[in-house]
Amino acid sequence: MAEDRMIADELNRYWDRFSQTPIARAFQKELPEFRRWLEDMGPKLLLARAKDAAAKGNPVAKDYVVDYAMGMLKRGGERVLVNMFAAWLVERKVVSQYYLIRNKLVAGGESIATWLRTLRGLNKA
């Protein structure tokens, strides 16, 4: 889909800054696999987050799903990738959410939990 490609391209724009974050440096050996996963699943995950927001009553997300997903990226930049990476690491049981928070590799657990719920929802589908 064209929208998936557009979102993937936007994700790629933030990769260099993301790869310099503390969590990316701490789990450097996981980055190649995460990047491959991100090419396919990143757009799906962002669109699923937008659809969740729409289901909770966000009118922008409801009427403009792709624009909402792109907006999340543009507002969040590499933080979106940090949280997606954190959720991906936790889901794969590479590390615990507690470890990431305790070691200040992520800002907090609420965002990771949201990404995890969305990711697990995609994995069930």
PDB file of C-alpha atoms in Angstrom, residues 13 40 46 74 85 108 113 120:
ATOM      1  CA  ARG A  13      13.796   9.576   8.484  1.00  0.00           C
ATOM      2  CA  ASP A  40       6.944  -4.555   7.570  1.00  0.00           C
ATOM      3  CA  LEU A  46       1.253   2.973  13.779  1.00  0.00           C
ATOM      4  CA  LYS A  74       6.203  14.047  13.222  1.00  0.00           C
ATOM      5  CA  PHE A  85      11.645  -0.648  20.102  1.00  0.00           C
ATOM      6  CA  GLY A 108       7.898   5.676  31.553  1.00  0.00           C
ATOM      7  CA  ALA A 113       2.224  -0.570  27.793  1.00  0.00           C
ATOM      8  CA  ARG A 120      -0.175  -7.868  20.907  1.00  0.00           C
TER       9      ARG A 120
END
